[in-house]
mmCIF file of C-alpha atoms in Angstrom:
data_model
loop_
_atom_site.group_PDB
_atom_site.id
_atom_site.type_symbol
_atom_site.label_atom_id
_atom_site.label_comp_id
_atom_site.label_asym_id
_atom_site.label_seq_id
_atom_site.Cartn_x
_atom_site.Cartn_y
_atom_site.Cartn_z
ATOM 1 C CA UNK D 1 -77.388 -33.733 -60.619
ATOM 2 C CA UNK D 2 -79.699 -30.777 -60.266
ATOM 3 C CA UNK D 3 -79.340 -28.838 -63.534
ATOM 4 C CA UNK D 4 -78.375 -25.194 -63.606
ATOM 5 C CA UNK D 5 -81.516 -23.358 -64.620
ATOM 6 C CA UNK D 6 -81.897 -19.705 -65.691
ATOM 7 C CA UNK D 7 -85.271 -18.046 -65.965
ATOM 8 C CA UNK D 8 -85.859 -14.304 -66.513
ATOM 9 C CA UNK D 9 -88.809 -12.301 -65.238
ATOM 10 C CA UNK D 10 -89.596 -8.605 -65.376
ATOM 11 C CA UNK D 11 -89.155 -6.507 -62.173
ATOM 12 C CA UNK D 12 -87.959 -9.606 -60.374
ATOM 13 C CA UNK D 13 -86.150 -11.077 -57.423
ATOM 14 C CA UNK D 14 -82.884 -12.736 -58.412
ATOM 15 C CA UNK D 15 -82.758 -16.169 -56.735
ATOM 16 C CA UNK D 16 -79.774 -18.457 -56.252
ATOM 17 C CA UNK D 17 -80.675 -21.699 -54.526
ATOM 18 C CA UNK D 18 -78.106 -24.413 -54.022
ATOM 19 C CA UNK D 19 -77.381 -27.628 -52.177
ATOM 20 C CA UNK D 20 -75.128 -30.663 -52.620
ATOM 21 C CA UNK D 21 -77.016 -31.613 -55.800
ATOM 22 C CA UNK D 22 -76.588 -28.367 -57.696
ATOM 23 C CA UNK D 23 -77.452 -24.756 -58.287
ATOM 24 C CA UNK D 24 -80.648 -23.168 -59.544
ATOM 25 C CA UNK D 25 -80.477 -19.547 -60.603
ATOM 26 C CA UNK D 26 -83.613 -17.744 -61.719
ATOM 27 C CA UNK D 27 -85.577 -14.550 -61.515
ATOM 28 C CA UNK D 28 -89.133 -14.531 -60.249
ATOM 29 C CA UNK D 29 -91.765 -11.973 -59.434
ATOM 30 C CA UNK D 30 -93.588 -14.398 -57.107
ATOM 31 C CA UNK D 31 -92.565 -13.853 -53.514
ATOM 32 C CA UNK D 32 -94.392 -17.006 -52.423
ATOM 33 C CA UNK D 33 -91.883 -19.046 -54.488
ATOM 34 C CA UNK D 34 -89.069 -17.474 -52.458
ATOM 35 C CA UNK D 35 -90.746 -17.954 -49.090
ATOM 36 C CA UNK D 36 -91.242 -21.651 -49.899
ATOM 37 C CA UNK D 37 -87.439 -22.024 -50.159
ATOM 38 C CA UNK D 38 -86.911 -20.789 -46.582
ATOM 39 C CA UNK D 39 -87.554 -24.163 -44.942
ATOM 40 C CA UNK D 40 -85.806 -26.445 -47.453
ATOM 41 C CA UNK D 41 -82.406 -28.133 -47.130
ATOM 42 C CA UNK D 42 -80.899 -25.752 -49.667
ATOM 43 C CA UNK D 43 -79.209 -22.398 -49.075
ATOM 44 C CA UNK D 44 -81.021 -19.507 -50.758
ATOM 45 C CA UNK D 45 -79.894 -16.019 -51.780
ATOM 46 C CA UNK D 46 -82.576 -13.511 -52.762
ATOM 47 C CA UNK D 47 -81.358 -10.262 -54.320
ATOM 48 C CA UNK D 48 -83.823 -7.390 -54.644
ATOM 49 C CA UNK D 49 -82.715 -4.404 -56.692
ATOM 50 C CA UNK D 50 -84.371 -1.022 -56.009
ATOM 51 C CA UNK D 51 -87.124 -0.310 -53.527
ATOM 52 C CA UNK D 52 -90.044 -2.708 -53.920
ATOM 53 C CA UNK D 53 -93.653 -1.738 -53.092
ATOM 54 C CA UNK D 54 -94.685 -1.659 -49.426
ATOM 55 C CA UNK D 55 -97.092 -4.591 -49.944
ATOM 56 C CA UNK D 56 -94.158 -6.681 -51.211
ATOM 57 C CA UNK D 57 -92.047 -5.751 -48.174
ATOM 58 C CA UNK D 58 -94.925 -6.598 -45.823
ATOM 59 C CA UNK D 59 -95.262 -10.060 -47.389
ATOM 60 C CA UNK D 60 -91.472 -10.551 -47.267
ATOM 61 C CA UNK D 61 -91.375 -9.491 -43.597
ATOM 62 C CA UNK D 62 -94.115 -11.950 -42.657
ATOM 63 C CA UNK D 63 -92.745 -14.793 -44.796
ATOM 64 C CA UNK D 64 -89.214 -14.550 -43.397
ATOM 65 C CA UNK D 65 -90.132 -13.420 -39.849
ATOM 66 C CA UNK D 66 -88.289 -10.114 -40.202
ATOM 67 C CA UNK D 67 -88.644 -7.406 -37.569
ATOM 68 C CA UNK D 68 -90.704 -4.351 -38.643
ATOM 69 C CA UNK D 69 -87.858 -1.981 -37.653
ATOM 70 C CA UNK D 70 -85.501 -3.872 -39.980
ATOM 71 C CA UNK D 71 -87.956 -3.380 -42.833
ATOM 72 C CA UNK D 72 -88.192 0.337 -42.014
ATOM 73 C CA UNK D 73 -84.390 0.557 -42.135
ATOM 74 C CA UNK D 74 -84.330 -1.191 -45.526
ATOM 75 C CA UNK D 75 -86.859 1.276 -46.928
ATOM 76 C CA UNK D 76 -84.972 4.319 -45.607
ATOM 77 C CA UNK D 77 -82.215 4.937 -48.184
ATOM 78 C CA UNK D 78 -80.694 7.572 -45.890
ATOM 79 C CA UNK D 79 -80.198 5.065 -43.091
ATOM 80 C CA UNK D 80 -76.818 5.236 -41.366
ATOM 81 C CA UNK D 81 -74.635 2.107 -41.589
ATOM 82 C CA UNK D 82 -75.417 -0.390 -38.844
ATOM 83 C CA UNK D 83 -75.337 -4.008 -37.756
ATOM 84 C CA UNK D 84 -78.042 -5.621 -35.658
ATOM 85 C CA UNK D 85 -77.778 -9.132 -34.290
ATOM 86 C CA UNK D 86 -81.254 -10.552 -33.776
ATOM 87 C CA UNK D 87 -82.406 -13.994 -32.621
ATOM 88 C CA UNK D 88 -82.581 -15.694 -36.042
ATOM 89 C CA UNK D 89 -80.544 -13.467 -38.327
ATOM 90 C CA UNK D 90 -78.076 -10.613 -38.611
ATOM 91 C CA UNK D 91 -79.060 -7.382 -40.325
ATOM 92 C CA UNK D 92 -76.400 -5.198 -41.976
ATOM 93 C CA UNK D 93 -76.879 -1.891 -43.707
ATOM 94 C CA UNK D 94 -74.079 0.067 -45.391
ATOM 95 C CA UNK D 95 -73.229 2.339 -48.283
ATOM 96 C CA UNK D 96 -71.491 0.877 -51.329
ATOM 97 C CA UNK D 97 -69.345 3.456 -53.092
ATOM 98 C CA UNK D 98 -68.354 3.077 -56.734
ATOM 99 C CA UNK D 99 -66.643 5.288 -59.252
ATOM 100 C CA UNK D 100 -69.177 6.224 -61.904
ATOM 101 C CA UNK D 101 -68.951 8.072 -65.167
ATOM 102 C CA UNK D 102 -66.811 11.219 -65.232
ATOM 103 C CA UNK D 103 -65.019 9.856 -62.117
ATOM 104 C CA UNK D 104 -67.956 10.811 -59.920
ATOM 105 C CA UNK D 105 -68.463 8.764 -56.761
ATOM 106 C CA UNK D 106 -71.872 7.061 -56.608
ATOM 107 C CA UNK D 107 -73.469 5.848 -53.392
ATOM 108 C CA UNK D 108 -75.829 2.916 -53.080
ATOM 109 C CA UNK D 109 -77.527 1.651 -49.939
ATOM 110 C CA UNK D 110 -77.037 -2.087 -49.481
ATOM 111 C CA UNK D 111 -78.940 -4.058 -46.853
ATOM 112 C CA UNK D 112 -78.324 -7.700 -45.973
ATOM 113 C CA UNK D 113 -80.350 -10.132 -43.909
ATOM 114 C CA UNK D 114 -78.092 -13.083 -43.120
ATOM 115 C CA UNK D 115 -79.605 -16.227 -41.609
ATOM 116 C CA UNK D 116 -78.522 -19.849 -41.333
ATOM 117 C CA UNK D 117 -80.159 -21.009 -44.605
ATOM 118 C CA UNK D 118 -80.867 -17.771 -46.472
ATOM 119 C CA UNK D 119 -79.457 -14.405 -47.457
ATOM 120 C CA UNK D 120 -81.616 -11.504 -48.596
ATOM 121 C CA UNK D 121 -79.881 -8.519 -50.188
ATOM 122 C CA UNK D 122 -81.389 -5.171 -51.138
ATOM 123 C CA UNK D 123 -79.654 -2.670 -53.432
ATOM 124 C CA UNK D 124 -81.042 0.849 -53.667
ATOM 125 C CA UNK D 125 -79.794 4.051 -55.198
ATOM 126 C CA UNK D 126 -77.732 3.085 -58.229
ATOM 127 C CA UNK D 127 -78.603 1.442 -61.508
ATOM 128 C CA UNK D 128 -76.867 -1.871 -61.976
ATOM 129 C CA UNK D 129 -76.069 -4.903 -59.892
ATOM 130 C CA UNK D 130 -73.369 -4.652 -57.227
ATOM 131 C CA UNK D 131 -73.469 -8.415 -56.606
ATOM 132 C CA UNK D 132 -73.103 -9.680 -60.192
ATOM 133 C CA UNK D 133 -69.353 -10.428 -59.776
ATOM 134 C CA UNK D 134 -70.132 -12.424 -56.598
ATOM 135 C CA UNK D 135 -72.781 -14.497 -58.393
ATOM 136 C CA UNK D 136 -70.464 -15.101 -61.352
ATOM 137 C CA UNK D 137 -67.702 -16.265 -59.009
ATOM 138 C CA UNK D 138 -70.035 -18.581 -57.079
ATOM 139 C CA UNK D 139 -71.209 -20.157 -60.351
ATOM 140 C CA UNK D 140 -67.612 -20.825 -61.401
ATOM 141 C CA UNK D 141 -66.763 -22.288 -57.982
ATOM 142 C CA UNK D 142 -69.890 -24.468 -58.091
ATOM 143 C CA UNK D 143 -69.005 -25.751 -61.565
ATOM 144 C CA UNK D 144 -65.409 -26.440 -60.438
ATOM 145 C CA UNK D 145 -66.692 -28.344 -57.382
ATOM 146 C CA UNK D 146 -69.130 -30.387 -59.501
ATOM 147 C CA UNK D 147 -66.331 -31.212 -61.887
ATOM 148 C CA UNK D 148 -64.083 -32.311 -59.012
ATOM 149 C CA UNK D 149 -66.825 -34.577 -57.639
ATOM 150 C CA UNK D 150 -67.327 -36.153 -61.059
ATOM 151 C CA UNK D 151 -63.599 -36.695 -61.547
ATOM 152 C CA UNK D 152 -63.117 -38.166 -58.066
ATOM 153 C CA UNK D 153 -65.922 -40.638 -58.782
ATOM 154 C CA UNK D 154 -64.110 -42.138 -61.791
#
């Protein structure tokens, strides 16, 4: 089985990459490592928190064949919610509302690029990670599934 691996990096992309063998979860600052996962048999989720530099977005756009208008929408934190269905992926942009300190509503722009073998999420406007509960749940489900496979093989 592919071991579950956790690596931390500063100012990084959170990566979850999984297939029938297992789950790898890590953080990296190397975009080329992420682009290399695009054409593998695994399913990859890249989460990018806060607005990255324009050079990073340019490399991401080229590496994942993303439309320049989609990248402009991701960079514009005042973008209105929308869904665009393109040839190889779906782009979604919406506001995530949460109740912050002193019962004040906080808004965060969330953008998703959903393709057959990868998901790229961008979170901008609020400190913290909106998707942490989703990742935690997927890890538990993966561990449950691995356990079931092991037990059924007895």
